[in-house]
Tab-separated table of C-alpha atoms in Angstrom:
chain	number	residue	atom	x	y	z
D	239	ARG	CA	100.160	145.369	89.366
D	240	LEU	CA	98.159	142.195	89.872
D	241	ALA	CA	101.349	140.437	90.584
D	242	GLU	CA	102.095	142.852	93.194
D	243	PHE	CA	99.050	142.407	95.003
D	244	TYR	CA	98.981	138.522	94.937
D	245	GLU	CA	102.756	138.031	95.896
D	246	ARG	CA	101.569	139.536	99.467
D	247	ALA	CA	100.378	136.219	100.187
D	248	GLY	CA	102.321	133.781	101.867
D	249	ARG	CA	104.066	132.445	104.742
D	250	VAL	CA	105.074	135.189	107.179
D	251	GLU	CA	106.527	135.546	110.680
D	252	THR	CA	104.597	138.093	112.405
D	253	LEU	CA	105.631	141.452	114.114
D	254	ALA	CA	105.056	139.404	117.345
D	255	GLY	CA	107.175	136.771	116.449
D	256	GLY	CA	104.828	134.036	115.434
D	257	ASP	CA	104.712	132.015	111.914
D	258	GLY	CA	101.501	131.854	109.930
D	259	SER	CA	100.557	132.825	106.487
D	260	VAL	CA	98.555	135.305	104.400
D	261	SER	CA	95.740	133.859	102.313
D	262	VAL	CA	94.556	136.343	99.314
D	263	ILE	CA	91.059	135.554	97.456
D	264	GLY	CA	90.432	137.665	94.851
D	265	ALA	CA	86.624	138.046	93.246
D	266	VAL	CA	86.986	138.992	89.671
D	267	SER	CA	83.440	139.469	88.364
D	268	PRO	CA	83.371	140.247	84.502
D	269	PRO	CA	80.395	141.433	82.304
D	270	GLY	CA	78.239	138.541	81.589
D	271	GLY	CA	80.517	136.002	83.613
D	272	ASP	CA	83.142	135.794	80.890
D	273	ILE	CA	86.140	135.110	82.382
D	274	SER	CA	88.361	134.919	78.697
D	275	GLU	CA	88.348	138.775	79.504
D	276	PRO	CA	92.224	140.109	80.568
D	277	VAL	CA	92.180	140.996	84.045
D	278	SER	CA	90.671	137.758	84.693
D	279	GLN	CA	93.165	135.761	82.859
D	280	GLY	CA	95.866	137.730	84.052
D	281	THR	CA	94.762	136.855	87.479
D	282	LEU	CA	94.139	133.197	86.695
D	283	ARG	CA	97.858	132.911	85.559
D	284	ILE	CA	99.336	134.417	88.648
D	285	VAL	CA	97.109	132.697	91.142
D	286	LYS	CA	96.855	129.267	89.321
D	287	VAL	CA	93.740	128.570	91.348
D	288	PHE	CA	89.819	128.990	90.067
D	289	TRP	CA	86.964	128.880	92.487
D	290	GLY	CA	83.890	128.871	90.111
D	291	LEU	CA	80.660	130.560	92.082
D	292	ASP	CA	77.629	128.834	91.221
D	293	ALA	CA	74.306	130.565	91.696
D	294	GLY	CA	71.993	127.394	91.411
D	295	LEU	CA	74.110	126.237	94.498
D	296	ALA	CA	73.613	129.102	96.143
D	297	ARG	CA	70.152	128.760	95.408
D	298	GLN	CA	69.618	125.149	96.974
D	299	ARG	CA	71.283	126.598	100.163
D	300	HIS	CA	74.966	124.393	99.227
D	301	PHE	CA	77.580	126.784	100.875
D	302	PRO	CA	80.537	127.616	99.913
D	303	ALA	CA	78.457	127.688	96.751
D	304	ILE	CA	81.444	126.591	94.860
D	305	ASN	CA	80.848	124.646	91.367
D	306	TRP	CA	83.475	121.356	92.079
D	307	LEU	CA	83.168	120.903	88.377
D	308	ASN	CA	84.807	123.760	86.878
D	309	SER	CA	86.903	124.903	89.703
D	310	TYR	CA	90.648	123.852	89.715
D	311	SER	CA	93.902	124.326	91.168
D	312	LEU	CA	97.429	123.813	89.306
D	313	TYR	CA	99.010	123.188	92.923
D	314	PRO	CA	98.594	119.735	93.608
D	315	PRO	CA	101.832	118.189	92.043
D	316	SER	CA	103.848	120.862	94.335
D	317	LEU	CA	101.941	119.784	97.329
D	318	ASP	CA	100.924	115.948	96.825
D	319	GLN	CA	104.742	114.940	98.742
D	320	TRP	CA	103.636	117.004	101.586
D	321	TYR	CA	100.217	115.611	101.908
D	322	ARG	CA	101.650	112.170	102.026
D	323	ASP	CA	104.197	113.049	104.777
D	324	ASN	CA	102.129	115.015	106.828
D	325	ILE	CA	98.379	113.593	106.054
D	326	LYS	CA	98.454	110.080	104.599
D	327	SER	CA	100.439	108.503	102.068
D	328	ASP	CA	97.197	107.864	99.952
D	329	PHE	CA	95.833	111.449	100.556
D	330	PRO	CA	96.557	112.241	96.514
D	331	GLU	CA	94.892	109.301	95.171
D	332	LEU	CA	91.719	109.468	97.683
D	333	ARG	CA	91.432	113.538	96.281
D	334	THR	CA	91.715	112.287	92.786
D	335	GLU	CA	88.760	109.424	93.415
D	336	ILE	CA	86.657	111.652	95.312
D	337	SER	CA	86.897	113.942	92.258
D	338	ALA	CA	86.092	111.598	89.638
D	339	LEU	CA	82.765	110.153	91.328
D	340	LEU	CA	81.638	113.857	91.014
D	341	GLN	CA	82.370	113.784	87.586
D	342	VAL	CA	80.562	110.263	86.933
D	343	GLU	CA	77.738	111.870	88.903
D	344	ALA	CA	77.134	114.926	86.964
D	345	GLU	CA	77.121	112.488	83.727
D	346	LEU	CA	74.465	110.531	85.100
D	347	GLN	CA	72.493	113.161	86.314
D	348	GLU	CA	71.811	114.049	82.691
D	349	ILE	CA	70.802	110.238	81.834
D	350	VAL	CA	68.326	110.836	85.392
D	351	GLN	CA	66.887	114.202	84.032
D	352	LEU	CA	65.434	112.042	81.192
D	353	VAL	CA	64.416	108.517	82.617
D	354	GLY	CA	64.600	109.063	86.362
D	355	SER	CA	66.993	107.421	88.899
D	356	ASP	CA	64.890	104.012	89.238
D	357	ALA	CA	66.154	103.317	85.513
D	358	LEU	CA	69.854	103.264	86.225
D	359	PRO	CA	71.306	99.863	87.141
D	360	VAL	CA	71.806	99.132	91.222
D	361	ASP	CA	75.653	100.003	90.863
D	362	GLN	CA	74.989	103.442	89.148
D	363	GLN	CA	72.306	104.409	91.495
D	364	LEU	CA	74.923	103.418	94.350
D	365	THR	CA	77.436	106.006	92.950
D	366	LEU	CA	74.706	108.507	92.943
D	367	GLU	CA	74.632	108.149	96.576
D	368	VAL	CA	78.405	108.085	97.443
D	369	ALA	CA	78.308	111.302	95.425
D	370	ARG	CA	75.370	112.854	97.473
D	371	MET	CA	77.198	111.845	100.669
D	372	ILE	CA	80.392	113.849	99.110
D	373	ARG	CA	78.497	116.552	98.645
D	374	GLU	CA	76.310	117.006	101.364
D	375	PHE	CA	78.758	115.266	104.165
D	376	PHE	CA	82.237	116.462	102.745
D	377	LEU	CA	81.869	119.652	100.436
D	378	GLN	CA	78.865	121.312	102.112
D	379	GLN	CA	79.846	123.724	105.451
D	380	ASN	CA	78.207	125.759	107.724
D	381	ALA	CA	80.394	128.785	108.473
D	382	PHE	CA	78.292	130.254	111.145
D	383	HIS	CA	78.402	126.649	113.389
D	384	ASP	CA	81.067	126.374	116.180
D	385	VAL	CA	82.129	122.881	114.934
D	386	ASP	CA	81.327	122.755	111.508
D	387	THR	CA	83.520	126.009	110.672
D	388	TYR	CA	86.488	124.451	110.503
D	389	THR	CA	87.902	121.009	109.653
D	390	ASP	CA	91.459	120.266	109.816
D	391	LEU	CA	93.168	118.268	107.302
D	392	LYS	CA	93.456	115.175	108.983
D	393	LEU	CA	89.573	114.947	109.765
D	394	GLN	CA	89.029	116.003	106.223
D	395	TYR	CA	90.860	112.711	105.264
D	396	THR	CA	89.225	110.597	107.665
D	397	MET	CA	85.557	111.872	106.278
D	398	ALA	CA	86.423	111.441	102.403
D	399	LYS	CA	88.032	107.915	103.840
D	400	ALA	CA	84.789	107.109	105.304
D	401	ILE	CA	82.874	107.968	102.353
D	402	LEU	CA	84.752	105.834	100.520
D	403	SER	CA	84.728	102.879	102.870
D	404	PHE	CA	80.872	103.473	102.557
D	405	GLN	CA	80.975	102.829	98.861
D	406	GLU	CA	83.149	99.586	98.898
D	407	GLU	CA	81.482	97.784	101.853
D	408	SER	CA	78.107	98.742	99.801
D	409	LYS	CA	79.101	97.172	96.738
D	410	LYS	CA	79.880	94.017	98.910
D	411	ALA	CA	76.441	94.309	100.308
D	412	LEU	CA	74.793	94.316	96.818
D	413	ALA	CA	77.061	91.424	95.349
D	414	GLY	CA	76.227	89.813	98.269
D	415	GLY	CA	72.242	89.947	97.475
D	416	ALA	CA	71.462	93.186	100.151
D	417	ALA	CA	68.745	95.717	98.719
D	418	LEU	CA	70.010	99.370	98.060
D	419	GLU	CA	67.404	100.764	100.129
D	420	ASP	CA	68.604	98.897	103.328
D	421	VAL	CA	71.879	99.759	102.343
D	422	VAL	CA	71.725	103.420	101.788
D	423	ASN	CA	69.431	103.357	105.147
D	424	VAL	CA	71.291	102.130	107.773
D	425	PRO	CA	71.624	104.117	110.956
D	426	ALA	CA	75.120	104.436	111.251
D	427	ARG	CA	75.540	106.054	108.157
D	428	THR	CA	72.763	109.035	109.245
D	429	ASP	CA	74.624	109.225	112.849
D	430	LEU	CA	78.093	109.570	110.554
D	431	MET	CA	76.892	112.364	108.432
D	432	ARG	CA	75.209	114.155	111.441
D	433	GLY	CA	77.982	113.705	113.931
D	434	ARG	CA	79.979	116.440	111.828
D	435	PHE	CA	78.348	119.234	114.109
D	436	GLU	CA	79.284	117.854	117.216
D	437	SER	CA	82.239	118.732	118.975
D	438	GLY	CA	84.755	115.521	119.755
D	439	TYR	CA	83.664	114.497	116.312
D	440	GLU	CA	87.554	113.287	115.547
D	441	GLU	CA	87.608	110.848	118.507
D	442	LYS	CA	83.912	109.189	117.500
D	443	ILE	CA	84.055	108.925	113.612
D	444	ASP	CA	86.116	105.610	113.704
D	445	LYS	CA	83.847	104.307	115.800
D	446	MET	CA	81.269	105.330	113.946
D	447	LEU	CA	82.546	103.947	110.604
D	448	GLU	CA	83.481	100.621	112.108
D	449	THR	CA	79.424	100.441	113.017
D	450	MET	CA	78.370	101.554	109.961
D	451	ILE	CA	80.470	98.707	108.057
D	452	LYS	CA	78.729	96.250	110.417
D	453	GLN	CA	75.428	97.198	109.807
D	454	ILE	CA	75.902	97.194	106.079
D	455	ALA	CA	77.371	93.818	106.348
D	456	GLU	CA	74.398	92.680	108.283
D	457	THR	CA	71.871	93.887	105.438
D	458	MET	CA	73.221	90.805	103.516
D	459	GLU	CA	71.775	88.501	106.133
D	460	ASP	CA	68.617	89.810	106.080
D	461	ASN	CA	68.242	89.323	102.338
C-alpha cells in the first residue's frame, strides 16, 4: 500500500497537455523518533530519500530545518550524468565537496565547544567560516520571500562555486600573509551573501564574485 501511494509521484502529462511532475513528500513521525520501526523502514526502502527534521535548527530559525548530516538520497548515481549534461560537468564533485565541508565542520565544532575557535589553526578557522557560508548563504532559505523562495539549479551551482572560490582565494591570501579577520570581512563577501534576496541576482553574482576575489587579494597587500 505504501508503494502504491508513492508511485503516484513522477513525470506527468497534465489533462491540459502540459508536461510536469508530481512530488510526494511523506512525513513519518514514529514514537520517540525511532525510524527503525516498520513503517519508517518501509517508506525509506521505497523512496530512497531521507530528510531528517531538526528541532535544534528550527529553534535557531534556520529553515528549512533539515539536518544535513543525517539526511541522504540514494539517487545521485542515477542523476549525476544529467547534472553534467544540463548544469555543469563538475556539478557532482561540487556537491560532494560541499557535503564534506559540512562533515568537517561538525567534527571541528566538537573541539570548539571545548577550547574555543581561537585555539584552532587558521586553516581550520577558515573551514568554519566557509561552512557557515554554506549554511547561511546556500542552505538557509526564506520560503516567504519573493526572490529567495525559489532558486534554480544553475544558480545553485553558481552560489556553491562562489563559496568554494572564496575558500580557495582565502587560502592563497592567508599563505601570502593576510590576516583571517581581514579576509572574511571583505565587503564584497557580505554583498554576495545579501544579494540573493535581490531580483536579478543571477546577472549580478558573477560580478560580485569577481569583486570579492579582488578584495581578498588586496588583503595580502595590506599586510
